[in-house]
XYZ file of C-alpha atoms in Angstrom:
454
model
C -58.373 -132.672 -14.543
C -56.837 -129.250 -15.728
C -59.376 -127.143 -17.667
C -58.494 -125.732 -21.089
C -56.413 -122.675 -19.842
C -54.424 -124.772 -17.652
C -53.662 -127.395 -20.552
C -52.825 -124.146 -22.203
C -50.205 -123.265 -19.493
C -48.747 -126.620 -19.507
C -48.363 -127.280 -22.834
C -46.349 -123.530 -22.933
C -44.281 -124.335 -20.148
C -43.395 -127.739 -21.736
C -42.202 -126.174 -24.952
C -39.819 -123.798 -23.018
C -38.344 -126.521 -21.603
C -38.191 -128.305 -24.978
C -38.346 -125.281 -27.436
C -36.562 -127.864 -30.353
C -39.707 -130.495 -29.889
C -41.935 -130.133 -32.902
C -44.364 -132.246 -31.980
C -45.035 -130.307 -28.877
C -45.320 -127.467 -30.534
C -47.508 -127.899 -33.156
C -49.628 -129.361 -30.586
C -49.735 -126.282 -28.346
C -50.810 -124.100 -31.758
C -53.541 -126.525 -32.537
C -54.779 -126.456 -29.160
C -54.784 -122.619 -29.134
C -56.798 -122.603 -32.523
C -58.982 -125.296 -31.012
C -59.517 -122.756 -28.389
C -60.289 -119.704 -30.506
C -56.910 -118.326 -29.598
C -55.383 -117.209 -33.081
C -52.857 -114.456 -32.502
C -51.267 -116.496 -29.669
C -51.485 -119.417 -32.021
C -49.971 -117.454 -35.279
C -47.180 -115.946 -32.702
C -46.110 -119.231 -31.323
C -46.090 -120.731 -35.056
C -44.528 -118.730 -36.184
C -41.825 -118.284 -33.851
C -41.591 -122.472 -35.044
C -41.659 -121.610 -38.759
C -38.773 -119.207 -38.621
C -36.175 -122.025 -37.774
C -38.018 -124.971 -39.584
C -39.400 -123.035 -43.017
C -39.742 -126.292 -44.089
C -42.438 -127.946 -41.423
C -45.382 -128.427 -43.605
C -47.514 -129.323 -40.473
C -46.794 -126.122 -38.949
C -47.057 -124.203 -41.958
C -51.383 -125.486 -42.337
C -51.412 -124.710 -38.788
C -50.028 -120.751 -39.153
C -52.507 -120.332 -42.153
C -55.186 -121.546 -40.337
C -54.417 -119.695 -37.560
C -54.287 -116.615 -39.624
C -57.486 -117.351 -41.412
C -59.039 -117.516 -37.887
C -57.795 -114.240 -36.848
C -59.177 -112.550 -40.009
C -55.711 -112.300 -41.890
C -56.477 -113.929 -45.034
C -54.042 -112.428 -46.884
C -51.289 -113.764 -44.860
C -52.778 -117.233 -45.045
C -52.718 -116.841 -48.276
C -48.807 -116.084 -48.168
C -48.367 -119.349 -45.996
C -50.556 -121.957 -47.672
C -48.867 -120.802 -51.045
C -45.787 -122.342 -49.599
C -46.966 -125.843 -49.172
C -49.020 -125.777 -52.320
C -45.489 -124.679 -54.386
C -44.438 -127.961 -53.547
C -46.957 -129.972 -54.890
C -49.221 -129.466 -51.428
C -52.205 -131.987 -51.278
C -55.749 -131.351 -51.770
C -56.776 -130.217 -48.660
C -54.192 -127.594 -48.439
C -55.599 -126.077 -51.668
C -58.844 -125.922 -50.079
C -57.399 -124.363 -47.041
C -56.059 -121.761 -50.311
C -59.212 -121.424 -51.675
C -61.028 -120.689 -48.282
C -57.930 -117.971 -47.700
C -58.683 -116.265 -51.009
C -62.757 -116.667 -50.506
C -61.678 -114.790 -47.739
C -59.645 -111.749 -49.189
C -62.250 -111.389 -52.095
C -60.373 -113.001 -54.545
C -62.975 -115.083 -55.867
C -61.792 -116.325 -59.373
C -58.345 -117.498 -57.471
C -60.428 -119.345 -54.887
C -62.620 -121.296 -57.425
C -59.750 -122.188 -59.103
C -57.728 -123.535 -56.433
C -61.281 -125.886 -55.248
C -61.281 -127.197 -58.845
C -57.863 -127.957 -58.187
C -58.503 -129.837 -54.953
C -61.238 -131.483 -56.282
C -59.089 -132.897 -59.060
C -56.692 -134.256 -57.158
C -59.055 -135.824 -54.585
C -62.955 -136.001 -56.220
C -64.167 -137.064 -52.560
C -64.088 -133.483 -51.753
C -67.294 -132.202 -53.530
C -68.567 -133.229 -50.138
C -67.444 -130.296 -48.449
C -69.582 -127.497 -47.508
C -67.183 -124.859 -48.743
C -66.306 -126.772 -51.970
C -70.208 -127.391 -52.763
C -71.100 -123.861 -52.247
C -68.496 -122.469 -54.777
C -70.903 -125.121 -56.961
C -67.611 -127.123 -58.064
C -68.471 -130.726 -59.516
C -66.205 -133.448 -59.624
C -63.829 -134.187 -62.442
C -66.068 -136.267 -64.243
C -69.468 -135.093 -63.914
C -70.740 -134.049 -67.132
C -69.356 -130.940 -68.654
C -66.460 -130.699 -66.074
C -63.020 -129.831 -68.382
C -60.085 -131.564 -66.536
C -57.886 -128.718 -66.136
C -55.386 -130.607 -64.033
C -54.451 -132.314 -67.656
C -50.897 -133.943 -68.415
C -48.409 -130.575 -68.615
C -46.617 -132.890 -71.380
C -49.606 -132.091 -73.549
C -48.207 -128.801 -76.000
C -52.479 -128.228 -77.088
C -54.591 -126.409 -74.912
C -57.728 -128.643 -76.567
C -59.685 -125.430 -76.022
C -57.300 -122.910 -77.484
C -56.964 -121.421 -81.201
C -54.512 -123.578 -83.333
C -52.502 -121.343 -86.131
C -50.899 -122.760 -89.319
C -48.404 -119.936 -89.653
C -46.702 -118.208 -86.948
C -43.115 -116.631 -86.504
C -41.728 -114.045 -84.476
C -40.090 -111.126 -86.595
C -37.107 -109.313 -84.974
C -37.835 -107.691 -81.852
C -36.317 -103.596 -82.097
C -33.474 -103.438 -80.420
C -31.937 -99.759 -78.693
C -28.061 -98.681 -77.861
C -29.346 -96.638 -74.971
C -26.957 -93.623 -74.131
C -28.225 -93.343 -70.909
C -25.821 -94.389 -68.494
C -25.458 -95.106 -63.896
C -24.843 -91.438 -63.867
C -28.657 -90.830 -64.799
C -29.918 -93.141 -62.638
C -29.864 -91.464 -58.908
C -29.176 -92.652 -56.237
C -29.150 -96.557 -55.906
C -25.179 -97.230 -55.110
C -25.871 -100.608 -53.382
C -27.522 -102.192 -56.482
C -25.295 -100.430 -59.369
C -22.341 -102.506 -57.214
C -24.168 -105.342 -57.381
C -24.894 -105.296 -61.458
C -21.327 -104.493 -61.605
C -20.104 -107.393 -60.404
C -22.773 -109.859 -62.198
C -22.844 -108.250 -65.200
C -20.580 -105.280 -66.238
C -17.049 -106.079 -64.556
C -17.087 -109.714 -66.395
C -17.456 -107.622 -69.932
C -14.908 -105.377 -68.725
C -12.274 -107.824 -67.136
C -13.377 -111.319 -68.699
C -9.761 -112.596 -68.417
C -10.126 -112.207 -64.119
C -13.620 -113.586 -64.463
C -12.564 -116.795 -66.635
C -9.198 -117.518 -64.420
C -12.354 -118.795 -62.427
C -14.193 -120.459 -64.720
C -16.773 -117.707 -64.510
C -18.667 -116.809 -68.028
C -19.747 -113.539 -68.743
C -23.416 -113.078 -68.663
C -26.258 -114.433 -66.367
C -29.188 -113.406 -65.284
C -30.490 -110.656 -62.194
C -34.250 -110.471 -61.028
C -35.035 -106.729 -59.332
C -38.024 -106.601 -57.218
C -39.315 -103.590 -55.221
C -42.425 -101.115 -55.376
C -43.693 -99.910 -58.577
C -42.027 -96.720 -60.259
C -38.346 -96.876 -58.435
C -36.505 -97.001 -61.523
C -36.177 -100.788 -62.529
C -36.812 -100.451 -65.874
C -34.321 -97.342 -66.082
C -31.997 -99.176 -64.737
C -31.581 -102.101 -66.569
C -31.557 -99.750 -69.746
C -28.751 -98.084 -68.194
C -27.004 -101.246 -67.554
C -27.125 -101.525 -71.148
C -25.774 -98.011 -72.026
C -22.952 -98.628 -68.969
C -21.687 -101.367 -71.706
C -22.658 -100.407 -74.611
C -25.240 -103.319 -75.699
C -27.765 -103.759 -77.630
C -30.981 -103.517 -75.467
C -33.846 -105.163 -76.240
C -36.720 -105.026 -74.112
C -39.912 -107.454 -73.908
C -43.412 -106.809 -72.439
C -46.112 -109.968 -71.881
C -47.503 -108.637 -75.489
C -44.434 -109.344 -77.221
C -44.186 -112.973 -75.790
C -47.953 -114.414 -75.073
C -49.967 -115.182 -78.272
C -53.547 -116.713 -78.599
C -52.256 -119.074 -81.119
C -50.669 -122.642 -79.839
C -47.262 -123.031 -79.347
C -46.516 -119.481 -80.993
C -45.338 -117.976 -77.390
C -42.479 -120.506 -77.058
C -41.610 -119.531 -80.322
C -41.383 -115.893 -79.468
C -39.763 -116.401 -76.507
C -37.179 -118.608 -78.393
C -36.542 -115.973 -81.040
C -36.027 -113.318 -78.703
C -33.373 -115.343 -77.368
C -31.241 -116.666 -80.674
C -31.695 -112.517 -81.466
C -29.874 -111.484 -78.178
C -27.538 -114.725 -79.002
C -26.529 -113.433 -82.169
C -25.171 -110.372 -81.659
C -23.893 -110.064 -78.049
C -23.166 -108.241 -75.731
C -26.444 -107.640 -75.237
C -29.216 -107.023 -72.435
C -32.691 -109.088 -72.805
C -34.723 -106.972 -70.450
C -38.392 -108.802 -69.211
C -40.215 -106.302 -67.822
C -43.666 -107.820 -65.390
C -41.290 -111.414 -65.346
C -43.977 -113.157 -62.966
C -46.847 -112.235 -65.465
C -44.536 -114.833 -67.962
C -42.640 -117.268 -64.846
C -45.775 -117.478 -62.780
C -45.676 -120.229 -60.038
C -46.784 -123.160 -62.085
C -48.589 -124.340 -58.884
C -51.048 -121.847 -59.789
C -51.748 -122.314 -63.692
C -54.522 -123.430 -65.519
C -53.564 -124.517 -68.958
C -50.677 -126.497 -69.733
C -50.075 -124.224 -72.602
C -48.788 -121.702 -69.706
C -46.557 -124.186 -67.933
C -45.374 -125.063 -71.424
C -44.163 -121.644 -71.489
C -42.420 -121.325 -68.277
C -40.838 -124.600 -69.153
C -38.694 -122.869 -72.530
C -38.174 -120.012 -70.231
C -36.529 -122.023 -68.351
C -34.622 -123.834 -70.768
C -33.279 -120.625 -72.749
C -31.781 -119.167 -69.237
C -30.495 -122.928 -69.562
C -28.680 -122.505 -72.627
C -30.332 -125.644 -73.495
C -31.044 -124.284 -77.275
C -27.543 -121.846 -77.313
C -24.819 -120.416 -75.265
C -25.583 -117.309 -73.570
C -22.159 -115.923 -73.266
C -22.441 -112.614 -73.261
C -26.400 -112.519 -73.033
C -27.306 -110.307 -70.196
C -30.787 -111.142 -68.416
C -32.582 -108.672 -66.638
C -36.027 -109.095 -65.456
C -38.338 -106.786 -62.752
C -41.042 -107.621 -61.067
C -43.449 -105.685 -58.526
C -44.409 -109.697 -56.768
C -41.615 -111.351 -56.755
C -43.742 -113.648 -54.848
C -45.507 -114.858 -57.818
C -42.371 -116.135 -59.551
C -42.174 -119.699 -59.894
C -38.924 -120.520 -57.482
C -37.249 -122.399 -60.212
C -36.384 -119.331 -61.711
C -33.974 -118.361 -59.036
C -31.826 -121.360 -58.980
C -27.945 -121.102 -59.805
C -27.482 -120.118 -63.476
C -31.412 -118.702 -63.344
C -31.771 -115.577 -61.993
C -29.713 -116.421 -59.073
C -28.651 -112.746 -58.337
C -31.940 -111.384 -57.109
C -31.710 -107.737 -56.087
C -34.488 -105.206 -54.157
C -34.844 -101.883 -55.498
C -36.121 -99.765 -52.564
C -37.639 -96.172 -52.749
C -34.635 -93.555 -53.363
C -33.312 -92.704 -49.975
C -32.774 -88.764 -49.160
C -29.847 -88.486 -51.142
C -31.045 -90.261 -54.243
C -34.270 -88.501 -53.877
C -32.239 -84.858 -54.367
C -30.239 -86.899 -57.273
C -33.251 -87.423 -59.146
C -34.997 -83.858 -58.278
C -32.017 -82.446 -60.111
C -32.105 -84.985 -63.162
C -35.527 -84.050 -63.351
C -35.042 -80.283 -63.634
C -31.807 -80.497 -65.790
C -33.624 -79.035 -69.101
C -36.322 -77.215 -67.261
C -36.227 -73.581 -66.468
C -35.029 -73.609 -62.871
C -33.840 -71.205 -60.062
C -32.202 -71.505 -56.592
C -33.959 -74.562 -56.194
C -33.125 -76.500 -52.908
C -33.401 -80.062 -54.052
C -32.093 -81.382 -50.139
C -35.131 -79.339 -48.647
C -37.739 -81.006 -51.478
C -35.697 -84.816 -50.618
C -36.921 -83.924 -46.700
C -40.222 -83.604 -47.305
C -40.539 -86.456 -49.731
C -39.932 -89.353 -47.526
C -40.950 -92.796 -49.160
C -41.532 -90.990 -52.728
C -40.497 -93.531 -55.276
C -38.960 -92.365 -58.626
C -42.529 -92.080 -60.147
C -43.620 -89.942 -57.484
C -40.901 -87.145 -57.692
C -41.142 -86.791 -61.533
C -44.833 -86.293 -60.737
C -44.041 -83.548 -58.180
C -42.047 -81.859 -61.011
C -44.715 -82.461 -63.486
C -47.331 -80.612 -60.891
C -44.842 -77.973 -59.910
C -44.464 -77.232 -63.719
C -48.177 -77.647 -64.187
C -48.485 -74.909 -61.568
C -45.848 -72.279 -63.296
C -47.685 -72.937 -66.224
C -51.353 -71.577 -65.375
C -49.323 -68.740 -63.489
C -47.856 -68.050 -66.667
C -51.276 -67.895 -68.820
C -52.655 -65.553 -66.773
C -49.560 -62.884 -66.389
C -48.081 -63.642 -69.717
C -44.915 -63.999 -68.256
C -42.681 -67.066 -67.402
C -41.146 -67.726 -64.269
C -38.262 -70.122 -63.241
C -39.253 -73.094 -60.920
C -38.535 -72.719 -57.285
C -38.381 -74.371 -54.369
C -41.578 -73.213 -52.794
C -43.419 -74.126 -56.354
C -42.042 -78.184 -55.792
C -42.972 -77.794 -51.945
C -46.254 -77.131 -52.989
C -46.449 -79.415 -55.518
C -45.569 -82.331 -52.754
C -48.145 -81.730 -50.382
C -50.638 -82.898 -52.723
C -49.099 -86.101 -53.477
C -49.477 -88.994 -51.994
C -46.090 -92.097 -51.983
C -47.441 -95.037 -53.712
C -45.167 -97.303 -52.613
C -47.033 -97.877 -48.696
C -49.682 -100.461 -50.633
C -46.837 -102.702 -51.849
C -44.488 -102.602 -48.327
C -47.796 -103.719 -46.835
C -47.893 -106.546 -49.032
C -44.446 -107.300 -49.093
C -44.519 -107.420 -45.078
C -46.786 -110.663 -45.164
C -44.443 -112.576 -47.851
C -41.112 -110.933 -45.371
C -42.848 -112.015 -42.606
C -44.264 -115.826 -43.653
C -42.071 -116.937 -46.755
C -39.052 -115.456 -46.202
C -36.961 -118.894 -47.439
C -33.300 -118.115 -47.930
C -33.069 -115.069 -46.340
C -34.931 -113.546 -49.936
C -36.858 -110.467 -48.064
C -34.042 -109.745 -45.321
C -33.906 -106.048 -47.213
C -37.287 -105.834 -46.840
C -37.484 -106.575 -43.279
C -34.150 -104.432 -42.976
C -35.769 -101.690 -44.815
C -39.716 -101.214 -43.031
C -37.425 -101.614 -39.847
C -35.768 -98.215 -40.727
C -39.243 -96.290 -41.752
């Protein structure tokens, strides 16, 4: 009888000759994880996974081949696939072991509670008992897994008043020429948003409304926020922009009101932009909630993009995010945000764009903003005005000692850069596992497109 390397062998050269049989596949990965093998088994899963995103078998076995091989946060990537669709209990202790793993301790008690609901038989495992989860039941457990129907949180704050007043509104002058850099994704709001308020007769010859919503995604500080108020100022709408503050409220029911209002105030007086800055901190995957009263949120959210409670002709709906992973994916069906765009760092080009916008109305001379761009590579926005702001900080204590002020040069921004480090290498390395593992529909091919090219 073959041993467990030759098994190994055979099982590998029967899945080249059948490299469409499932079965056979999955079987060789679980035999390499039975054999200690992970990065053979999370290569040959994957490999599986990229043609059939779907295969919920092979998606368990790629997490727990990546939890073997000490990549928890990649597990955590691919087990968050099967839970989003409702994934059974074991696969959110398989979650909870993944997050256990990366630290994330309040996630991973949650998701055991959740497994535990769902199947009470489970406060027999080891991993489940040493978390010190009870079952359902036992005395002082709260069922958190409650009916979503329910609108009370039964341990939340109830308030007899409530009301949203009128958000503030802007008409932002700022306009594309501002923003630097980015021609790929000012085309792209163009066509979903700003040629349908300039040419609405081409756009309804095809039955095509104007408004609709875009989600941007990409590493903190590249301008998301400054674009979509620039998107506004392209067109010459009202702007109105919402934090989580402005919607979430303590008090029940009182955030789907706010949310609601915000809406009818963009839907009376259009065209207008309804900009939702942090948009998973408010359409969070509902797989991981724990109070109906948030679901109950996402749920109007989902019905104003809807329409459900008014027309949004003419209602433009922009929302960033830095994890667009979070997002529930019900948000990015058709009529949803189903233009989802990635903001990247500024390339060279934009990079020199925005050193000049940044030294517009400062005291300047012979400044080489293409030399400053070279040196910068994988600055976002955030990062160049902060090379400015440490260039001018510079000029400044120069200038309290001599008396004297000098114009900013290029040596001075030089300077200024080698002290700063890009922020955005955290978030690509993030990004990477979600490119790499949950990359449904194509979402993250500018991702992958983009680390390919640093």
């Amino acid at each position: 009888m073959l041993g467990g390397e030759g098994a190994i062998e055979n099982l590998r050269e029967a899945v080249r000759l059948s490299p469409d049989n499932g079965p056979l596949r999955r079987h060789l990965v679980e035999t390499l994880i039975g054999a200690a093998r992970f990065v053979e088994a999370i290569e040959e899963a994957r490999e599986w996974v990229s043609k059939h995103p779907k295969d919920r078998e092979a998606l368990r076995a790629l997490a727990r081949a990546c939890l073997g091989a000490g990549r928890a946060s990649q597990a955590i990537v691919v087990i968050e696939l099967v839970c989003a669709d409702d994934g059974e209990a074991s696969d959110r202790v398989l979650l909870a072991r993944a997050l256990h793993a990366a630290g994330e301790e309040d996630r991973a008690r949650f998701q055991a509670e959740q497994a535990v609901s769902l199947d009470p038989s489970l406060t027999d495992d080891e991993f489940v008992r040493e978390l010190g989860i009870t079952a359902p039941d036992a005395p002082g457990a709260w069922d958190e897994h409650h009916d979503d129907s329910s609108p009370v949180d039964p341990r939340a704050p109830q308030r007899p008043d409530g009301g949203a007043t009128t958000h503030p509104e802007e008409r932002p002058t700022v306009t594309f020429d501002e923003v630097g850099g980015m021609d790929q994704v000012k085309e792209q709001i163009r066509l979903k948003i700003i040629y349908p308020l300039e040419k609405p007769e081409l756009y309804a010859a095809y039955g095509q409304t104007v408004g609709g919503g875009v989600l941007m995604y990409g590493p903190p500080g590249c301008g998301k926020t400054h674009l979509a108020r620039a998107t506004a100022g392209e067109v010459s709408a009202r702007f109105i922009s919402v934090g989580i503050s402005d919607v979430l409220s303590m008090w029940i029911g009182e955030s789907e009101h706010n949310l609601a209002a915000l809406f009818e105030q963009a839907r009376s007086q259009t065209p207008s932009v309804l900009f939702f800055d942090e948009a998973d901190a408010l359409g969070a995957s509902r797989t991981d909630l724990r109070q109906s009263g948030s679901r109950n949120i996402i749920n109007q959210f989902l019905n104003e993009l809807d329409g459900m409670q008014g027309s949004n002709d003419g209602v433009l709906v922009l929302a960033a995010t830095n994890a667009p992973w979070h997002i529930d994916p019900a948000f990015r069906r058709p009529g949803r945000f189903d233009r989802v765009i990635f903001v990247p760092p500024p390339d060279r080009g934009a990079r020199a764009e925005i050193i000049k916008i940044q030294l517009r109305d400062k005291p300047s001379e012979g400044v080489d903003a293409d030399a400053i761009a070279k040196k910068t590579e994988g600055f976002s926005g955030a990062d160049l005005r902060h090379v400015v702001a440490t260039a001018i900080e510079g000029k400044l204590r120069e200038a309290l000692k001599s008396g004297v002020p000098t114009p900013i040069r290029t040596k001075d921004l030089l300077t200024a850069a080698k002290g700063i480090r890009p922020t955005c290498k955290e978030w690509f390395a993030s990004a990477k596992n979600h490119a790499l593992y949950a990359n449904q529909g194509g979402m993250y091919d500018e991702v992958l497109e983009y680390i390919s090219r640093s």
